[in-house]
Amino acid sequence: MNHLSAAAPPVFSTLLLTGAAGMLGRAVAPGLRRLCQRLRLSDLPAPLATLPLQPGDEACPADLADAEAMNALLHGVQAVVHLGGVSQEGPFAPILAANLAGTTHLYEAARRAGTRRIVFASSNHVTGGYPQGQNLTTADAPRPDGFYGASKLYGEGLAALYWQRYGIESVCLRIGSATAEPTDARALATWLSLRDLQQLLHCALTAPRVGCTVAYGCSANKRRWWHDEATWARLGYAPQDNAEAWAAQLQDLLLPEGPQRELQGGSFLGIGPFDH
Ligand code: NAI
Ligand code: 15L
């Protein structure tokens, strides 16, 4: 049995979702099932065991830090949505293992397996050091706000490498704040609704000839700082939601004065350094 209706031809026979047991993994799996015959769901063993499975799902526990496990995981995979890894600012060692080594292992395994496309969950924290309110496009120089943002920039570098040398296509999505609803004043600019996230992933997986594309991922927020309209049009992404509907209730919900309030990375500027 597979996930597809008789009317919808499969785009992929096997699609891999890493970080499947995380917040976004759980939210996007239903939309991904519609694109494939088999959805291979991967995460660390304990969180993966809590995930309810559907017919056509394959649960494959794997630690991104384990290169051999990643080789086995990518076997037979046409495309990947790579959400797995450390998703917050923090000390270097876990970020090194899951994000730097882990994403390297994933790309190496994809090269060996003949995988054609990877959608990489990058982050707005690649440019979290810019002032809030400053409009950016992906042509602006990176300005990571911590180890986490720098690790996502490394992932974007891998995406460029594997396209240039091995022809593996990637779409690196610098996701803003993907939540059911915006949660504070910053999110009036950074919010990515879960509906728009689903659409963006669909576009990133199916748009023709993406090569190595980097795009910010946010909704059509009136106050957004990221203006990637040309890239969005190339991917076919047309966001439906706008955080402005929450403005009255959220615009005074500000982070503490200082870099957290002034810079785009928000609360991550309040984490670290890690001397002890
Ligand atoms: P999350 O923390 O809920 O999910 C990440 C998943 O990765 C977890 O289930 C975790 O168990 C798994 N993971 C961590 N280390 C691993 C390892 N060594 N091997 C295998 N799996 C491992 O994060 P969330 O919010 O679902 O985000 C998903 C991705 O999107 C992350 O890569 C995050 O950096 C990125 N992102 C998320 C944003 C958001 O607004 N939620 C914004 C920008 C980027
Ligand atoms: C991210 O990269 C994080 O993974 C997510 O948890 C949020 O903090 C988001 O950025 C954000 O900037 O709001």
CSV table of C-alpha atoms in Angstrom, one decimal, residues 19-268:
chain,number,residue,atom,x,y,z
A,19,GLY,CA,14.1,15.2,11.9
A,20,ALA,CA,10.8,13.5,11.4
A,21,ALA,CA,9.9,13.4,15.1
A,22,GLY,CA,10.6,17.1,15.6
A,23,MET,CA,8.1,19.9,15.6
A,24,LEU,CA,8.2,20.7,11.9
A,25,GLY,CA,8.7,17.1,10.9
A,26,ARG,CA,5.4,16.1,12.4
A,27,ALA,CA,3.7,19.1,10.8
A,28,VAL,CA,5.0,18.5,7.2
A,29,ALA,CA,4.8,14.7,7.0
A,30,PRO,CA,1.2,14.6,5.8
A,31,GLY,CA,1.9,16.9,2.9
A,32,LEU,CA,5.0,14.9,1.9
A,33,ARG,CA,3.1,11.6,1.9
A,34,ARG,CA,1.1,13.0,-1.0
A,35,LEU,CA,4.3,13.3,-3.1
A,36,CYS,CA,5.7,9.8,-2.7
A,37,GLN,CA,5.1,6.1,-2.7
A,38,ARG,CA,7.2,5.6,0.4
A,39,LEU,CA,8.0,8.2,3.0
A,40,ARG,CA,11.2,7.2,5.0
A,41,LEU,CA,11.0,8.9,8.4
A,42,SER,CA,14.2,9.2,10.3
A,43,ASP,CA,15.3,10.7,13.7
A,44,LEU,CA,17.1,9.5,16.7
A,45,PRO,CA,15.7,6.2,18.0
A,46,ALA,CA,13.8,7.5,21.1
A,47,PRO,CA,11.9,10.3,19.5
A,48,LEU,CA,11.2,8.3,16.4
A,49,ALA,CA,9.6,5.5,18.4
A,50,THR,CA,6.9,8.1,19.5
A,51,LEU,CA,5.9,8.8,15.9
A,52,PRO,CA,2.6,7.4,14.7
A,53,LEU,CA,3.1,5.7,11.3
A,54,GLN,CA,0.8,5.6,8.3
A,55,PRO,CA,0.7,2.9,5.6
A,56,GLY,CA,3.6,3.4,3.2
A,57,ASP,CA,5.8,4.9,5.9
A,58,GLU,CA,9.2,3.4,6.8
A,59,ALA,CA,10.6,4.3,10.2
A,60,CYS,CA,14.5,4.3,10.1
A,61,PRO,CA,16.2,5.4,13.2
A,62,ALA,CA,19.6,7.0,12.6
A,63,ASP,CA,22.0,9.4,14.2
A,64,LEU,CA,23.2,12.0,11.7
A,65,ALA,CA,26.6,11.8,13.4
A,66,ASP,CA,27.0,8.1,12.3
A,67,ALA,CA,28.3,8.1,8.7
A,68,GLU,CA,27.6,4.4,8.2
A,69,ALA,CA,24.1,4.8,9.4
A,70,MET,CA,23.6,7.6,6.9
A,71,ASN,CA,24.8,5.5,4.1
A,72,ALA,CA,22.2,2.9,4.9
A,73,LEU,CA,19.5,5.5,5.4
A,74,LEU,CA,20.0,7.1,1.9
A,75,HIS,CA,19.8,3.8,0.0
A,76,GLY,CA,17.2,4.0,-2.7
A,77,VAL,CA,16.2,7.6,-1.8
A,78,GLN,CA,15.4,10.0,-4.7
A,79,ALA,CA,15.0,13.2,-2.6
A,80,VAL,CA,15.4,14.4,1.0
A,81,VAL,CA,13.8,16.9,3.2
A,82,HIS,CA,16.6,17.5,5.8
A,83,LEU,CA,15.1,18.9,9.0
A,84,GLY,CA,17.2,16.8,11.4
A,85,GLY,CA,19.8,18.4,13.8
A,86,VAL,CA,20.2,20.8,16.6
A,87,SER,CA,17.6,23.5,16.1
A,88,GLN,CA,18.7,26.1,18.7
A,89,GLU,CA,21.8,28.1,19.6
A,90,GLY,CA,23.9,26.2,22.1
A,91,PRO,CA,27.4,24.9,22.8
A,92,PHE,CA,29.5,23.8,19.9
A,93,ALA,CA,30.0,20.0,20.4
A,94,PRO,CA,26.4,18.9,19.7
A,95,ILE,CA,26.1,21.3,16.8
A,96,LEU,CA,29.4,20.0,15.4
A,97,ALA,CA,28.1,16.4,15.6
A,98,ALA,CA,24.5,16.8,14.3
A,99,ASN,CA,24.7,19.9,12.0
A,100,LEU,CA,28.3,20.0,10.7
A,101,ALA,CA,29.3,16.3,10.6
A,102,GLY,CA,25.7,15.2,10.2
A,103,THR,CA,24.9,17.3,7.2
A,104,THR,CA,28.2,16.3,5.6
A,105,HIS,CA,27.4,12.6,6.2
A,106,LEU,CA,23.9,13.1,4.6
A,107,TYR,CA,25.4,14.7,1.5
A,108,GLU,CA,28.1,12.1,1.2
A,109,ALA,CA,25.5,9.3,1.5
A,110,ALA,CA,23.3,11.1,-1.1
A,111,ARG,CA,26.2,11.2,-3.5
A,112,ARG,CA,26.8,7.5,-3.1
A,113,ALA,CA,23.1,6.6,-3.4
A,114,GLY,CA,22.5,8.8,-6.5
A,115,THR,CA,20.0,11.0,-4.7
A,116,ARG,CA,18.9,13.9,-7.0
A,117,ARG,CA,17.6,16.6,-4.7
A,118,ILE,CA,17.9,17.8,-1.1
A,119,VAL,CA,15.8,20.4,0.6
A,120,PHE,CA,17.9,21.7,3.5
A,121,ALA,CA,16.3,23.4,6.5
A,122,SER,CA,18.7,26.4,6.8
A,123,SER,CA,17.7,29.2,9.1
A,124,ASN,CA,17.3,33.0,9.3
A,125,HIS,CA,20.1,32.8,11.9
A,126,VAL,CA,22.6,32.7,8.9
A,127,THR,CA,21.9,36.5,8.8
A,128,GLY,CA,20.7,37.0,12.4
A,129,GLY,CA,23.4,39.6,13.0
A,130,TYR,CA,21.7,42.2,10.8
A,131,PRO,CA,19.6,44.9,12.4
A,132,GLN,CA,15.9,44.3,12.7
A,133,GLY,CA,14.0,46.3,10.1
A,134,GLN,CA,16.8,46.1,7.5
A,135,ASN,CA,15.6,44.5,4.3
A,136,LEU,CA,17.7,41.6,3.0
A,137,THR,CA,17.9,39.3,0.0
A,138,THR,CA,20.0,36.2,-0.3
A,139,ALA,CA,22.5,38.4,-2.2
A,140,ASP,CA,23.5,40.0,1.1
A,141,ALA,CA,26.5,38.7,2.9
A,142,PRO,CA,25.9,36.1,5.7
A,143,ARG,CA,26.1,37.5,9.2
A,144,PRO,CA,25.5,34.4,11.5
A,145,ASP,CA,24.5,35.2,15.1
A,146,GLY,CA,26.0,32.1,16.8
A,147,PHE,CA,27.3,28.5,16.3
A,148,TYR,CA,23.9,27.4,15.2
A,149,GLY,CA,23.6,30.1,12.4
A,150,ALA,CA,27.2,29.4,11.4
A,151,SER,CA,26.4,25.7,11.1
A,152,LYS,CA,23.5,26.4,8.8
A,153,LEU,CA,25.8,28.6,6.6
A,154,TYR,CA,28.1,25.5,6.4
A,155,GLY,CA,25.2,23.4,5.3
A,156,GLU,CA,24.5,26.0,2.5
A,157,GLY,CA,28.2,25.7,1.5
A,158,LEU,CA,27.8,21.9,1.3
A,159,ALA,CA,24.8,22.3,-0.9
A,160,ALA,CA,26.8,24.5,-3.3
A,161,LEU,CA,29.7,22.0,-3.3
A,162,TYR,CA,27.5,19.0,-4.1
A,163,TRP,CA,25.7,20.8,-6.9
A,164,GLN,CA,28.9,22.1,-8.5
A,165,ARG,CA,30.9,18.9,-8.3
A,166,TYR,CA,28.2,16.1,-8.3
A,167,GLY,CA,25.0,17.7,-9.8
A,168,ILE,CA,22.9,17.1,-6.7
A,169,GLU,CA,20.3,19.8,-6.6
A,170,SER,CA,19.5,21.6,-3.3
A,171,VAL,CA,17.1,24.2,-2.1
A,172,CYS,CA,18.3,25.8,1.1
A,173,LEU,CA,15.4,27.4,3.0
A,174,ARG,CA,16.4,30.1,5.5
A,175,ILE,CA,13.3,29.4,7.6
A,176,GLY,CA,12.0,32.3,9.7
A,177,SER,CA,9.8,31.3,12.7
A,178,ALA,CA,7.6,28.4,11.6
A,179,THR,CA,4.8,28.0,14.1
A,180,ALA,CA,1.1,27.5,14.1
A,181,GLU,CA,0.7,31.2,14.9
A,182,PRO,CA,3.2,34.1,15.4
A,183,THR,CA,4.2,34.3,19.0
A,184,ASP,CA,5.8,37.8,19.6
A,185,ALA,CA,6.6,41.2,18.0
A,186,ARG,CA,9.6,39.8,16.1
A,187,ALA,CA,7.5,37.1,14.5
A,188,LEU,CA,5.3,39.7,12.9
A,189,ALA,CA,8.3,39.9,10.5
A,190,THR,CA,9.7,36.4,10.7
A,191,TRP,CA,6.6,34.1,10.8
A,192,LEU,CA,6.2,31.2,8.4
A,193,SER,CA,2.8,29.7,8.7
A,194,LEU,CA,2.7,25.9,8.7
A,195,ARG,CA,0.5,26.1,5.6
A,196,ASP,CA,3.0,28.2,3.8
A,197,LEU,CA,5.8,25.9,4.9
A,198,GLN,CA,4.0,23.0,3.4
A,199,GLN,CA,3.7,24.9,0.1
A,200,LEU,CA,7.3,26.0,0.2
A,201,LEU,CA,8.5,22.4,0.7
A,202,HIS,CA,6.3,21.2,-2.1
A,203,CYS,CA,7.8,23.9,-4.4
A,204,ALA,CA,11.3,23.2,-3.3
A,205,LEU,CA,10.9,19.5,-4.1
A,206,THR,CA,9.1,19.8,-7.4
A,207,ALA,CA,10.3,23.0,-9.1
A,208,PRO,CA,12.4,22.2,-12.2
A,209,ARG,CA,16.1,23.0,-12.5
A,210,VAL,CA,16.7,24.5,-9.1
A,211,GLY,CA,20.4,23.9,-9.2
A,212,CYS,CA,21.6,25.2,-5.8
A,213,THR,CA,19.0,27.8,-4.6
A,214,VAL,CA,19.0,29.6,-1.3
A,215,ALA,CA,15.7,31.3,-0.3
A,216,TYR,CA,14.3,32.8,2.8
A,217,GLY,CA,11.2,31.1,4.1
A,218,CYS,CA,8.5,33.4,5.6
A,219,SER,CA,4.9,34.1,5.0
A,220,ALA,CA,3.6,37.3,3.2
A,221,ASN,CA,4.1,39.3,6.3
A,222,LYS,CA,3.6,43.0,5.9
A,223,ARG,CA,6.6,43.6,8.2
A,224,ARG,CA,8.9,41.0,6.8
A,225,TRP,CA,12.6,41.9,6.4
A,226,TRP,CA,13.4,39.3,3.7
A,227,HIS,CA,12.5,40.1,0.1
A,228,ASP,CA,13.1,37.0,-2.1
A,229,GLU,CA,10.2,37.6,-4.5
A,230,ALA,CA,12.3,36.7,-7.6
A,231,THR,CA,13.5,33.4,-6.0
A,232,TRP,CA,10.0,32.7,-4.7
A,233,ALA,CA,8.6,33.2,-8.2
A,234,ARG,CA,11.2,30.8,-9.7
A,235,LEU,CA,10.2,28.2,-7.1
A,236,GLY,CA,6.5,28.9,-7.7
A,237,TYR,CA,6.0,29.8,-4.0
A,238,ALA,CA,3.1,32.2,-3.3
A,239,PRO,CA,2.6,32.6,0.4
A,240,GLN,CA,-1.0,32.8,1.6
A,241,ASP,CA,-0.6,34.0,5.2
A,242,ASN,CA,0.3,37.3,6.8
A,243,ALA,CA,1.3,37.8,10.5
A,244,GLU,CA,-0.3,41.3,10.5
A,245,ALA,CA,-3.5,39.8,11.6
A,246,TRP,CA,-1.9,39.3,15.0
A,247,ALA,CA,-0.3,42.8,15.1
A,248,ALA,CA,-2.6,44.4,17.7
A,249,GLN,CA,-2.0,41.6,20.2
A,250,LEU,CA,1.7,41.0,19.6
A,251,GLN,CA,3.4,44.3,18.7
A,252,ASP,CA,4.2,45.2,22.3
A,253,LEU,CA,5.5,41.7,23.1
A,254,LEU,CA,9.1,42.7,22.8
A,255,LEU,CA,12.3,40.8,23.8
A,256,PRO,CA,14.6,42.4,26.4
A,257,GLU,CA,16.4,45.6,25.4
A,258,GLY,CA,19.8,45.1,23.6
A,259,PRO,CA,20.9,42.8,20.8
A,260,GLN,CA,17.9,40.5,21.2
A,261,ARG,CA,15.6,43.3,20.4
A,262,GLU,CA,17.9,45.1,17.9
A,263,LEU,CA,19.1,42.2,15.7
A,264,GLN,CA,17.2,39.9,13.5
A,265,GLY,CA,18.2,36.8,15.3
A,266,GLY,CA,16.2,37.9,18.4
A,267,SER,CA,16.5,35.6,21.4
A,268,PHE,CA,19.5,33.7,20.0
